[in-house]
PDB file of C-alpha atoms and ligand atoms in Angstrom:
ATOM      1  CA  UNK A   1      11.798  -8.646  10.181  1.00  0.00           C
ATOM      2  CA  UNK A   2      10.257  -6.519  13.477  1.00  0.00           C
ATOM      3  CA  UNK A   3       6.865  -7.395  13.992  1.00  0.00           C
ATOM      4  CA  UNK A   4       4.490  -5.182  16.230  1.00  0.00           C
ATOM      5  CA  UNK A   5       1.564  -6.395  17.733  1.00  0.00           C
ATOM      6  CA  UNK A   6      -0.924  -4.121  18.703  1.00  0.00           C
ATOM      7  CA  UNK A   7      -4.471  -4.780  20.723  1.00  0.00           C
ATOM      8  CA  UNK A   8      -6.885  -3.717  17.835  1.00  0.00           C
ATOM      9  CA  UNK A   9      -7.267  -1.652  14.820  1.00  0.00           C
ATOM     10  CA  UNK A  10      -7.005   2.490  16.076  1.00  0.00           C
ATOM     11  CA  UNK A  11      -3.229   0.770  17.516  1.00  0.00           C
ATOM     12  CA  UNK A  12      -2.248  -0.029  14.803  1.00  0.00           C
ATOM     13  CA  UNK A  13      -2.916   2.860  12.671  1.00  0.00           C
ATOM     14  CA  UNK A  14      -1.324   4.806  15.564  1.00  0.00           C
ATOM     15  CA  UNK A  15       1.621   3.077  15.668  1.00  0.00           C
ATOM     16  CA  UNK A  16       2.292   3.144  11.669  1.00  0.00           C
ATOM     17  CA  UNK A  17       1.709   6.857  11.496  1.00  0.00           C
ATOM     18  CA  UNK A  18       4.709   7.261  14.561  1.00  0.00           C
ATOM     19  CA  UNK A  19       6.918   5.496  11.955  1.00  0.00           C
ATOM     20  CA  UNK A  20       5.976   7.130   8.846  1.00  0.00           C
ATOM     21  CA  UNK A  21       5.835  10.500  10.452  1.00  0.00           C
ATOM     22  CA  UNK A  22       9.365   9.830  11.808  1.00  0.00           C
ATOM     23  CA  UNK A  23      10.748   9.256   8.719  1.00  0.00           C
ATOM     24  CA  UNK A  24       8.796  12.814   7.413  1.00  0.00           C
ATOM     25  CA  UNK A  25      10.608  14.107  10.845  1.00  0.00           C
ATOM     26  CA  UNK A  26      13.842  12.743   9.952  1.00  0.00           C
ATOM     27  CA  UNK A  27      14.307  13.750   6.096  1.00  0.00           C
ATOM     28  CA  UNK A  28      11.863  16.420   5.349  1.00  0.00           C
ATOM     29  CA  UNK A  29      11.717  15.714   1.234  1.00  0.00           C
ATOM     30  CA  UNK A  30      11.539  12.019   1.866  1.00  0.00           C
ATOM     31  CA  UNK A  31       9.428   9.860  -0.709  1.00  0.00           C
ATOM     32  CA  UNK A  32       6.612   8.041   0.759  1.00  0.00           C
ATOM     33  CA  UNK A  33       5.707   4.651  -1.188  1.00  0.00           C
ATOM     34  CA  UNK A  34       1.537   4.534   0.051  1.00  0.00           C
ATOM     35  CA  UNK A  35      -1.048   2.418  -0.366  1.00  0.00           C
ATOM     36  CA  UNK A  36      -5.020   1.796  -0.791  1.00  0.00           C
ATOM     37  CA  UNK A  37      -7.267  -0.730   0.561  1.00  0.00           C
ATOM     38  CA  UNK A  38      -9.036  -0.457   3.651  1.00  0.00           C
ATOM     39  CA  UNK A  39      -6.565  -1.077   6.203  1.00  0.00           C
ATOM     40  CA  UNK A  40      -4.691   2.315   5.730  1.00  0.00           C
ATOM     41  CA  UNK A  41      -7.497   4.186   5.934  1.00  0.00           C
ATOM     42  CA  UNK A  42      -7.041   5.327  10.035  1.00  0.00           C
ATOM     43  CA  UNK A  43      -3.271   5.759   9.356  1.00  0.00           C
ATOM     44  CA  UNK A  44      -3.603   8.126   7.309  1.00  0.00           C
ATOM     45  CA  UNK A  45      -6.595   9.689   9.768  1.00  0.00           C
ATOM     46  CA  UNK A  46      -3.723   9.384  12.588  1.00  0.00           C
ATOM     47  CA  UNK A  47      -1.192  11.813   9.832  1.00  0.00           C
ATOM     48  CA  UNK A  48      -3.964  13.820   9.265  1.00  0.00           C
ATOM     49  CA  UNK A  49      -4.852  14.796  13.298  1.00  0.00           C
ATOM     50  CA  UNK A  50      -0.917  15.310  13.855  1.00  0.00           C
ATOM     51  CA  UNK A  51      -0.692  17.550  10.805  1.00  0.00           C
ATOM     52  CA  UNK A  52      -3.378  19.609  11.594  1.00  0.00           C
ATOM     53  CA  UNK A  53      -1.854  19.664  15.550  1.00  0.00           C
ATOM     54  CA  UNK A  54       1.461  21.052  13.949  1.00  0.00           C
ATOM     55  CA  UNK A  55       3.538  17.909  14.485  1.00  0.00           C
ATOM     56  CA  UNK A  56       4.360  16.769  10.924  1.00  0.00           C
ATOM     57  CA  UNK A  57       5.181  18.841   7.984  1.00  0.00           C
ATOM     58  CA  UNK A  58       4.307  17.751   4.320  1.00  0.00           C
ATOM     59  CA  UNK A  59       5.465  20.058   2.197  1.00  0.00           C
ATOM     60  CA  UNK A  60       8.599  18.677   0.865  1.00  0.00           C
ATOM     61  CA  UNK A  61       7.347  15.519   0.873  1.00  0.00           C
ATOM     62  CA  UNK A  62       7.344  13.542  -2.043  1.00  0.00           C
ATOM     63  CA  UNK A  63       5.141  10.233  -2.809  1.00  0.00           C
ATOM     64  CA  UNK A  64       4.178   7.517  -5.301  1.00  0.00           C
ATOM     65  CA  UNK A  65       1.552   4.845  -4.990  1.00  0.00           C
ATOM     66  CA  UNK A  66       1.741   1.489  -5.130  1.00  0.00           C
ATOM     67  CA  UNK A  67      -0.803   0.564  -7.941  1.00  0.00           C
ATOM     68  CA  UNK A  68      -4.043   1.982  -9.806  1.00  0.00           C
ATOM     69  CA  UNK A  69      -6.864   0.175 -11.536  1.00  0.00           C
ATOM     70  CA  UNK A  70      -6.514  -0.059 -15.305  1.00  0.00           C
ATOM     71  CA  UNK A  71      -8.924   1.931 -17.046  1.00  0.00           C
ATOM     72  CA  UNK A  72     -10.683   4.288 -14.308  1.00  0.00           C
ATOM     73  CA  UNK A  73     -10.142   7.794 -14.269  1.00  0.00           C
ATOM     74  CA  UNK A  74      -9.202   9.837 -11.183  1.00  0.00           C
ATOM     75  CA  UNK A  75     -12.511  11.273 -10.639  1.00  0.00           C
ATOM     76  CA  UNK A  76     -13.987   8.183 -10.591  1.00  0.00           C
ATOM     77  CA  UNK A  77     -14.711   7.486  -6.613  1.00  0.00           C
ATOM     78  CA  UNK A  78     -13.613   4.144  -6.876  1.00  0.00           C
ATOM     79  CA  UNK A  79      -9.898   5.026  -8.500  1.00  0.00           C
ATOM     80  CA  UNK A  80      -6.418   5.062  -6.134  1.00  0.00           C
ATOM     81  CA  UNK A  81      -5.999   8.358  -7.424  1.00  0.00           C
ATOM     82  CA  UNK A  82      -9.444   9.306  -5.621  1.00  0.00           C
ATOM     83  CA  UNK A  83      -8.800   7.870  -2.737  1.00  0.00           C
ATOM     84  CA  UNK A  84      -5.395   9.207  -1.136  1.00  0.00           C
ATOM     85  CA  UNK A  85      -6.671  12.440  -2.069  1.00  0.00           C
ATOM     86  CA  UNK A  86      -9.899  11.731  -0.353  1.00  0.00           C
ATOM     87  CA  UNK A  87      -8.202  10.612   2.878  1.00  0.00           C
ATOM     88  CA  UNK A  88      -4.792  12.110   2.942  1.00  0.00           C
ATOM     89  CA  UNK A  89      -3.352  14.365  -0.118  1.00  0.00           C
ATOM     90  CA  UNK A  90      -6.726  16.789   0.017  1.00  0.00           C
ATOM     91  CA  UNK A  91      -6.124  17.378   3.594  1.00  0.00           C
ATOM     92  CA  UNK A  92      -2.625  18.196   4.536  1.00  0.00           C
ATOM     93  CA  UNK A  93      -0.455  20.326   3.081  1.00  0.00           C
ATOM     94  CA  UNK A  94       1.216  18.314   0.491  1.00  0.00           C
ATOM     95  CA  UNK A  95       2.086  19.708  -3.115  1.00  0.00           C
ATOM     96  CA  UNK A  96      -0.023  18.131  -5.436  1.00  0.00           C
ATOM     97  CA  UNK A  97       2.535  18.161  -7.711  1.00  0.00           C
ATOM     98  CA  UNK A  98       5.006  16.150  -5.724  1.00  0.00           C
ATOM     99  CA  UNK A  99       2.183  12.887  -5.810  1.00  0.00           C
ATOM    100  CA  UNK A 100       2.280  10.262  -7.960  1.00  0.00           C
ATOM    101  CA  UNK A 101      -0.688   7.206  -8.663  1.00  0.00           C
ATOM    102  CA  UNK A 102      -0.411   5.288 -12.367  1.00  0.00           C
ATOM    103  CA  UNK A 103      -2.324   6.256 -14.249  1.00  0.00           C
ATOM    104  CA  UNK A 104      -4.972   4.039 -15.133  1.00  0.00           C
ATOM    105  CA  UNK A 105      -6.578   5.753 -18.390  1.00  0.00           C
ATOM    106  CA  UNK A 106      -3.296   5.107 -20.397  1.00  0.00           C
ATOM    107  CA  UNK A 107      -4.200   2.576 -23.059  1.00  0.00           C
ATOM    108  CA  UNK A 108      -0.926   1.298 -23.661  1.00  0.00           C
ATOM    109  CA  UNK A 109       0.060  -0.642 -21.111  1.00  0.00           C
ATOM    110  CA  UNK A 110       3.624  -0.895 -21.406  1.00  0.00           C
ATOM    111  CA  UNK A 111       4.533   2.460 -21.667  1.00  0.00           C
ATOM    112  CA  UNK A 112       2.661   3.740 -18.903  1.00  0.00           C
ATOM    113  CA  UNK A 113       4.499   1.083 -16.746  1.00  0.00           C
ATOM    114  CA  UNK A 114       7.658   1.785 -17.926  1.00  0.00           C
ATOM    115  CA  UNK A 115       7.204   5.749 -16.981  1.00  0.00           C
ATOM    116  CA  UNK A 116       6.148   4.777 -13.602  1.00  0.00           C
ATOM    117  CA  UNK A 117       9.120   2.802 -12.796  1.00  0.00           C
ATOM    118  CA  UNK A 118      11.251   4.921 -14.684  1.00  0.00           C
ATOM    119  CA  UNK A 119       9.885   7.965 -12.268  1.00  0.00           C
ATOM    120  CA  UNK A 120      10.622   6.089  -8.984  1.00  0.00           C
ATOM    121  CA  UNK A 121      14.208   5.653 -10.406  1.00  0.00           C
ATOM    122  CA  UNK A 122      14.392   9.671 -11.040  1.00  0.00           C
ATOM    123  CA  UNK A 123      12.958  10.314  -7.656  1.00  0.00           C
ATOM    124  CA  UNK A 124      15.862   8.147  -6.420  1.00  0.00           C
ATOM    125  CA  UNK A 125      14.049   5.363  -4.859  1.00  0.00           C
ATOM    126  CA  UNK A 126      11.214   4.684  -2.001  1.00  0.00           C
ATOM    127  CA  UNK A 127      12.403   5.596   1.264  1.00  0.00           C
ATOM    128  CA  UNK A 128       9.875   3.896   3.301  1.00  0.00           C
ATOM    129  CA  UNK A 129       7.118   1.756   1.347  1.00  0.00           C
ATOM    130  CA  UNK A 130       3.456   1.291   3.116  1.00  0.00           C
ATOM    131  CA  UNK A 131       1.809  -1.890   2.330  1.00  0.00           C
ATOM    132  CA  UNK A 132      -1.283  -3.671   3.439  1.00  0.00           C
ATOM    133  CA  UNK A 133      -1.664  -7.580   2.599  1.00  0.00           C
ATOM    134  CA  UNK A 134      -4.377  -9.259   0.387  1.00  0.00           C
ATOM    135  CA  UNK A 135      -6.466 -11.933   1.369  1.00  0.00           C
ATOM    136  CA  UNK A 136      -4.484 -14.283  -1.110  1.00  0.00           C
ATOM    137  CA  UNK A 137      -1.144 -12.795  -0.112  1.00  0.00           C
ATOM    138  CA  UNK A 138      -0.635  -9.632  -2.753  1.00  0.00           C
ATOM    139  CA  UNK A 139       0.866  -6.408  -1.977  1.00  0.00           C
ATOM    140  CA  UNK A 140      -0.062  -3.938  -4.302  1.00  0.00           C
ATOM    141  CA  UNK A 141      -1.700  -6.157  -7.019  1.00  0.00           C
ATOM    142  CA  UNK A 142       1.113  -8.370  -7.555  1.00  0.00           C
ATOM    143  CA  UNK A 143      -1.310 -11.825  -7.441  1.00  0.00           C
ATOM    144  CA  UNK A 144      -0.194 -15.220  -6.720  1.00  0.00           C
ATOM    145  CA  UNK A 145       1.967 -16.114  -9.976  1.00  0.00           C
ATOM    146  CA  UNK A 146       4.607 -18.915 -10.855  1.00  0.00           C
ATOM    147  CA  UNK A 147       7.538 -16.386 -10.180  1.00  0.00           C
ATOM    148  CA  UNK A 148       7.560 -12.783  -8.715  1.00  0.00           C
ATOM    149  CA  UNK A 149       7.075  -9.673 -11.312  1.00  0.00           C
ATOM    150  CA  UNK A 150       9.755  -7.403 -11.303  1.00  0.00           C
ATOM    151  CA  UNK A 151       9.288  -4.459 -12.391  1.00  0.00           C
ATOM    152  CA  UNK A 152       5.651  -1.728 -12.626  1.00  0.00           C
ATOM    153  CA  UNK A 153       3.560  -3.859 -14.861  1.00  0.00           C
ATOM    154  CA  UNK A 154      -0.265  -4.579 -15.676  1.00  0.00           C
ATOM    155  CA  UNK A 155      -1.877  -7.615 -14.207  1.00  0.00           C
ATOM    156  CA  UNK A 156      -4.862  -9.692 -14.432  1.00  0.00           C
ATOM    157  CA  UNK A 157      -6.557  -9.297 -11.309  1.00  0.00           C
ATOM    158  CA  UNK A 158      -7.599 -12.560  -9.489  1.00  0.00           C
ATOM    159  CA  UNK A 159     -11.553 -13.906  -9.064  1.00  0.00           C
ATOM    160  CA  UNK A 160     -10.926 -13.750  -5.028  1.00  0.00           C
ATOM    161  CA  UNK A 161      -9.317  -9.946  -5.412  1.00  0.00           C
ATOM    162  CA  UNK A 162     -12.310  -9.215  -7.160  1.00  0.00           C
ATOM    163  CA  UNK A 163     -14.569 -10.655  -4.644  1.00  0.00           C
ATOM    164  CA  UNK A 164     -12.862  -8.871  -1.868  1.00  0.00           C
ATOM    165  CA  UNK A 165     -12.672  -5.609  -3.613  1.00  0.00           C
ATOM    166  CA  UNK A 166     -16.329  -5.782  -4.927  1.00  0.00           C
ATOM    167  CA  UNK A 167     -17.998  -4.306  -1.652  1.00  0.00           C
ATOM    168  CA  UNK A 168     -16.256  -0.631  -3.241  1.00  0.00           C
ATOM    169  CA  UNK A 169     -18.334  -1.038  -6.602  1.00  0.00           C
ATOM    170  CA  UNK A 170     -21.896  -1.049  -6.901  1.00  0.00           C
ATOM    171  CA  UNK A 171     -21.242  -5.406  -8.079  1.00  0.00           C
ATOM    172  CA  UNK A 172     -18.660  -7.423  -8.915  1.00  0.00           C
ATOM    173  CA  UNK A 173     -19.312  -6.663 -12.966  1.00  0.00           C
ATOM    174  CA  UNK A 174     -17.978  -3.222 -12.344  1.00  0.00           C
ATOM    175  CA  UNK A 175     -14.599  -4.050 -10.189  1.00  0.00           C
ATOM    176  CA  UNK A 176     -11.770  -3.074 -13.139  1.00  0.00           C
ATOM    177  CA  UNK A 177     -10.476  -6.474 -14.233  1.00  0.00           C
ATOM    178  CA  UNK A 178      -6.666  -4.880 -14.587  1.00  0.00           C
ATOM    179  CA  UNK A 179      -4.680  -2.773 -12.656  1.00  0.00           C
ATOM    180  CA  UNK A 180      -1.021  -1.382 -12.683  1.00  0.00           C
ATOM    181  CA  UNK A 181       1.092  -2.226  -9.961  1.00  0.00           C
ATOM    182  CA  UNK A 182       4.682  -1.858  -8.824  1.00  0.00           C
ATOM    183  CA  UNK A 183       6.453  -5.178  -9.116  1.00  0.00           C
ATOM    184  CA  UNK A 184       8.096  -7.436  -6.776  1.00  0.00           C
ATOM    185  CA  UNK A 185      11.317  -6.091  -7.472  1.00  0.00           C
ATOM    186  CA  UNK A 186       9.947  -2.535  -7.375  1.00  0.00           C
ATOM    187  CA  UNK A 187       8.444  -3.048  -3.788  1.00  0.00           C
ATOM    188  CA  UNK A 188      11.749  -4.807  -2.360  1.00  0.00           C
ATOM    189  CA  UNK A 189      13.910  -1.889  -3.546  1.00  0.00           C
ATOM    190  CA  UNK A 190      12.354   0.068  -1.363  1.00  0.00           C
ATOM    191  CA  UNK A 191      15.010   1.152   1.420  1.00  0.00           C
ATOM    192  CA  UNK A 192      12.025   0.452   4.589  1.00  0.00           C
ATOM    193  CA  UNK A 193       9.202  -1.680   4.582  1.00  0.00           C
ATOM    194  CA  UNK A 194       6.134  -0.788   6.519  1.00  0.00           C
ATOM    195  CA  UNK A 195       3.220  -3.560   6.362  1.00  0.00           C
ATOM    196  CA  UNK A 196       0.389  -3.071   8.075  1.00  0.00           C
ATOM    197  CA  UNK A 197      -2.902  -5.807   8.910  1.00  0.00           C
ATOM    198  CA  UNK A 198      -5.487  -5.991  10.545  1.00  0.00           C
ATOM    199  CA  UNK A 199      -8.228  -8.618  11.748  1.00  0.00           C
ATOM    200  CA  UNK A 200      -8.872 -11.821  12.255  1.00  0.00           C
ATOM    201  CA  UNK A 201      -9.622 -12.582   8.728  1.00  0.00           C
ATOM    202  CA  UNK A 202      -5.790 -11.698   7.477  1.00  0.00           C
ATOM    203  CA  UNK A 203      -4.812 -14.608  10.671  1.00  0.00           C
ATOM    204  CA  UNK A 204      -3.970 -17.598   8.153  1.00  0.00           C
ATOM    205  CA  UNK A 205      -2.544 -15.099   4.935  1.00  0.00           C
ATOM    206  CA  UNK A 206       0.355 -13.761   8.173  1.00  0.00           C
ATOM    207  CA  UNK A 207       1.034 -16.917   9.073  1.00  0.00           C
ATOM    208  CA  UNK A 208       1.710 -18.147   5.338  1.00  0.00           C
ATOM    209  CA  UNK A 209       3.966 -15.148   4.490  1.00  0.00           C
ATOM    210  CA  UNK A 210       5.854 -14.556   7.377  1.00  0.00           C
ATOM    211  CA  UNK A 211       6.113 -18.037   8.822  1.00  0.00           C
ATOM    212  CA  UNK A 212       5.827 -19.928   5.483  1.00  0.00           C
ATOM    213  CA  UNK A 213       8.081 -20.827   2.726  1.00  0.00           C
ATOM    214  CA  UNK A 214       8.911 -17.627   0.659  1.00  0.00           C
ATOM    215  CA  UNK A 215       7.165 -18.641  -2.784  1.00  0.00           C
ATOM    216  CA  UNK A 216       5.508 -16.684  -5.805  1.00  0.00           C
ATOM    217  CA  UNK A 217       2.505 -18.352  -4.461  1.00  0.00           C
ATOM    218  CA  UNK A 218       1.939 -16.252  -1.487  1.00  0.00           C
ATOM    219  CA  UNK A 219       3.923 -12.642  -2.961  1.00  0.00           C
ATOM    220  CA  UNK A 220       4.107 -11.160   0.652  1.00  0.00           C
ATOM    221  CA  UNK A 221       6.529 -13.860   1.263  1.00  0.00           C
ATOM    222  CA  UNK A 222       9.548 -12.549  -0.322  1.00  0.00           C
ATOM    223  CA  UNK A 223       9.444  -9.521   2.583  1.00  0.00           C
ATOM    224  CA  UNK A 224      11.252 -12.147   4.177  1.00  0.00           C
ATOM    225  CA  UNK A 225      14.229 -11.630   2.519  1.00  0.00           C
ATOM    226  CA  UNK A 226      14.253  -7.744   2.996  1.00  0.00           C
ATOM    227  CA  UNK A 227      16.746  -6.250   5.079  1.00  0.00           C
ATOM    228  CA  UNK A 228      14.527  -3.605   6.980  1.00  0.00           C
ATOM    229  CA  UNK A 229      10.805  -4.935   7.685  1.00  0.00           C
ATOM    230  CA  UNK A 230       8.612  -3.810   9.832  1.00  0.00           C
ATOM    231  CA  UNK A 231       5.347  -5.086   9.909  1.00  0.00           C
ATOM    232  CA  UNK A 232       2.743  -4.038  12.724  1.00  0.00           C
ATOM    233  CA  UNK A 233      -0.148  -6.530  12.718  1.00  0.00           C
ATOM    234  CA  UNK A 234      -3.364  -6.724  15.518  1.00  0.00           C
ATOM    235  CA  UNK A 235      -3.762  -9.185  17.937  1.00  0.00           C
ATOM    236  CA  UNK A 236      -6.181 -10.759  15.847  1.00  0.00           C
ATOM    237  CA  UNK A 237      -4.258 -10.813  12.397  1.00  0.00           C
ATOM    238  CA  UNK A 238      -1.538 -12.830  14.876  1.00  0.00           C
ATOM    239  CA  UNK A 239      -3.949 -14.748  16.371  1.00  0.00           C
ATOM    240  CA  UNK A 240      -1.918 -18.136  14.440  1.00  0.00           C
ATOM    241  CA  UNK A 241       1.222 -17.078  14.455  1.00  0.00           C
ATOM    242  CA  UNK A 242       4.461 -17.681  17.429  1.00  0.00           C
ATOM    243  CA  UNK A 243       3.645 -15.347  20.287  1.00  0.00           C
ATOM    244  CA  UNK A 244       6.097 -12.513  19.521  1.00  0.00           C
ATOM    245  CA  UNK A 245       8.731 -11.559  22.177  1.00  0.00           C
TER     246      UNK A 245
HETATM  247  C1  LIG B 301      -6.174  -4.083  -2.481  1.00  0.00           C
HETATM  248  C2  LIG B 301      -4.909  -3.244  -2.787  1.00  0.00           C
HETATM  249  C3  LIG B 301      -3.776  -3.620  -1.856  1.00  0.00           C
HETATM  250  C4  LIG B 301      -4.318  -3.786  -0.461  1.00  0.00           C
HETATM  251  C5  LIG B 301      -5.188  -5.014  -0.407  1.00  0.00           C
HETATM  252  C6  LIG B 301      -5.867  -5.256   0.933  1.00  0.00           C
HETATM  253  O1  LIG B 301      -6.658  -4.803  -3.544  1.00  0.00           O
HETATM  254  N1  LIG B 301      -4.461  -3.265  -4.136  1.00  0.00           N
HETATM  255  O2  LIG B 301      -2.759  -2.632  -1.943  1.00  0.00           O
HETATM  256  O3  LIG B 301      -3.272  -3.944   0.455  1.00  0.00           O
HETATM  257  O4  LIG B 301      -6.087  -5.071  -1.481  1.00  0.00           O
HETATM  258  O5  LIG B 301      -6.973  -4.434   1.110  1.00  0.00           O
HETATM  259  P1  LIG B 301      -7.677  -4.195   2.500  1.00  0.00           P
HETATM  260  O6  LIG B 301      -6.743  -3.361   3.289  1.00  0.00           O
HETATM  261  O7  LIG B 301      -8.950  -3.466   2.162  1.00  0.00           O
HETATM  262  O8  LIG B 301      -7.906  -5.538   3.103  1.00  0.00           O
END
C-alpha cells in the first residue's frame, strides 16, 4: 500500500488525475472503475482541464461505476448516473456507449446485479478502480457487515450513510434507502486501486482501515490485502495516522 499525502484538497485531486490519466496514457481502451461522492468531484475537474488542453484522450476509454441508488432514475439530479455525466462523461469526449452505472430502476434486484457483474467480467476486468471512503468505512456502498459481500449486490443503506448523504436531497425522507453496489470481491479484483480522502473529518475512518485490523466492520480494511494500492489522502485526513516517509 503507497500512500500520498498531499497539503489540501485541489492536491489531491491533482495528483489522482496524474495517475488515472496515466493509465488512459498508457492503454488507450483501458476501463476506468469511478466513483461518486463528493471527494471526486475536483478530480474529475483536473481530467476535464487536461482534456480540453489536449493532454488526455477518452475515446477508447471504457468505464463502469461503482454503485447506483436503488430506485432513482438517471434524470433524477440526485442519481450516480446524473452525476458522472454532470461532472465528467458530458464533458469530454467519451462514448456514451462505452459507460456503465447500475441501473437503479430495475425492480428485480438480483438480476440487475448479476448483469452488472457479469458485464465487468465481459469487459475483462477493472484496470484501475477510483474509490473515495465513507464516514463508517464503505467503499462504494458496501456498509459495515459481519463478513465482506462478494459479488454486485443490493444493500440496505446504513442510518449514518443516510445522514451523510442527506445534504444531496431536499431531507433525509428522500435519500433512497437501497442502492446497488459492486462487492468486496468485485472492488479487490480490480488490477489498481486508487483511493482518494480528504479532510479532517475522514482522520479517525484512515486510521481504522489502513492502520487497523482488516475486519468486515470497517470494509475499506480489506485494501490491505491488495497487491497494488494507492491511496492519496490530505494532510488533514492523515492528521492520526504514522507520519509517512
Ligand atoms: C457515498 C458513495 C461512496 C463515497 C462515499 C463518500 O455514499 N457511495 O462511493 O465514496 O459515500 O462520499 P464523500 O466523498 O462525499 O465523502
Amino acid at each position: 500500500m503507497k500512500i500520498y499525502e498531499t497539503a489540501n484538497y485541489k492536491e489531491m485531486s491533482r495528483k489522482a488525475a496524474n495517475i488515472l490519466s496515466a493509465q488512459v496514457i498508457l492503454k488507450p481502451d483501458c476501463v476506468l472503475g469511478l466513483a461518486t461522492g463528493s471527494t471526486p468531484i475536483g478530480t474529475y475537474d483536473q481530467l476535464v482541464d487536461w482534456y480540453e488542453k489536449g493532454d488526455v484522450d477518452f475515446s477508447q476509454v471504457k468505464t463502469v461505476n461503482l454503485d447506483e441508488y436503488r430506485g432513482l432514475t438517471r434524470d433524477n439530479d440526485q442519481s450516480y448516473y446524473y452525476f458522472m455525466h454532470q461532472h465528467l462523461f458530458d464533458r469530454v469526449n467519451i462514448v456514451p456507449e462505452n459507460t456503465h452505472v447500475p441501473d437503479g430502476t430495475q425492480e428485480d434486484a438480483d438480476k440487475e446485479c448479476a448483469r452488472y457483474e457479469a458485464l465487468i467480467e465481459s469487459m475483462g476486468g477493472v484496470d484501475i478502480q477510483l474509490l473515495g471512503l465513507g464516514h463508517n468505512g464503505h467503499i462504494g456502498f458496501n456498509e459495515p457487515d459481519t463478513s465482506f459481500a462478494q459479488t454486485t449486490h443490493c444493500v440496505d443503506l446504513t442510518e449514518s450513510t443516510i445522514e451523510a448523504n442527506k445534504r444531496f436531497f431536499k431531507s433525509a425522507d428522500d435519500v433512497p434507502r437501497q442502492a446497488y453496489t459492486m462487492g468486496i470481491g468485485t472492488i479487490m479484483k480490480a488490477k489498481k486501486i486508487l483511493l482518494i480522502v480528504s479532510g479532517e473529518d475522514k482522520a479517525d475512518i484512515v486510521e481504522k482501515a489502513f492502520f487497523g485490523p482488516v475486519t468486515p466492520e470497517v470494509p475499506a480494511s480489506i485494501l490491505q490485502l491488495h497487491s497494488d494500492v494507492v491511496i492519496v489522502a490530505d494532510s488533514a485526513a492523515l492528521s492520526r495516522t504514522p507520519k509517512q516517509k
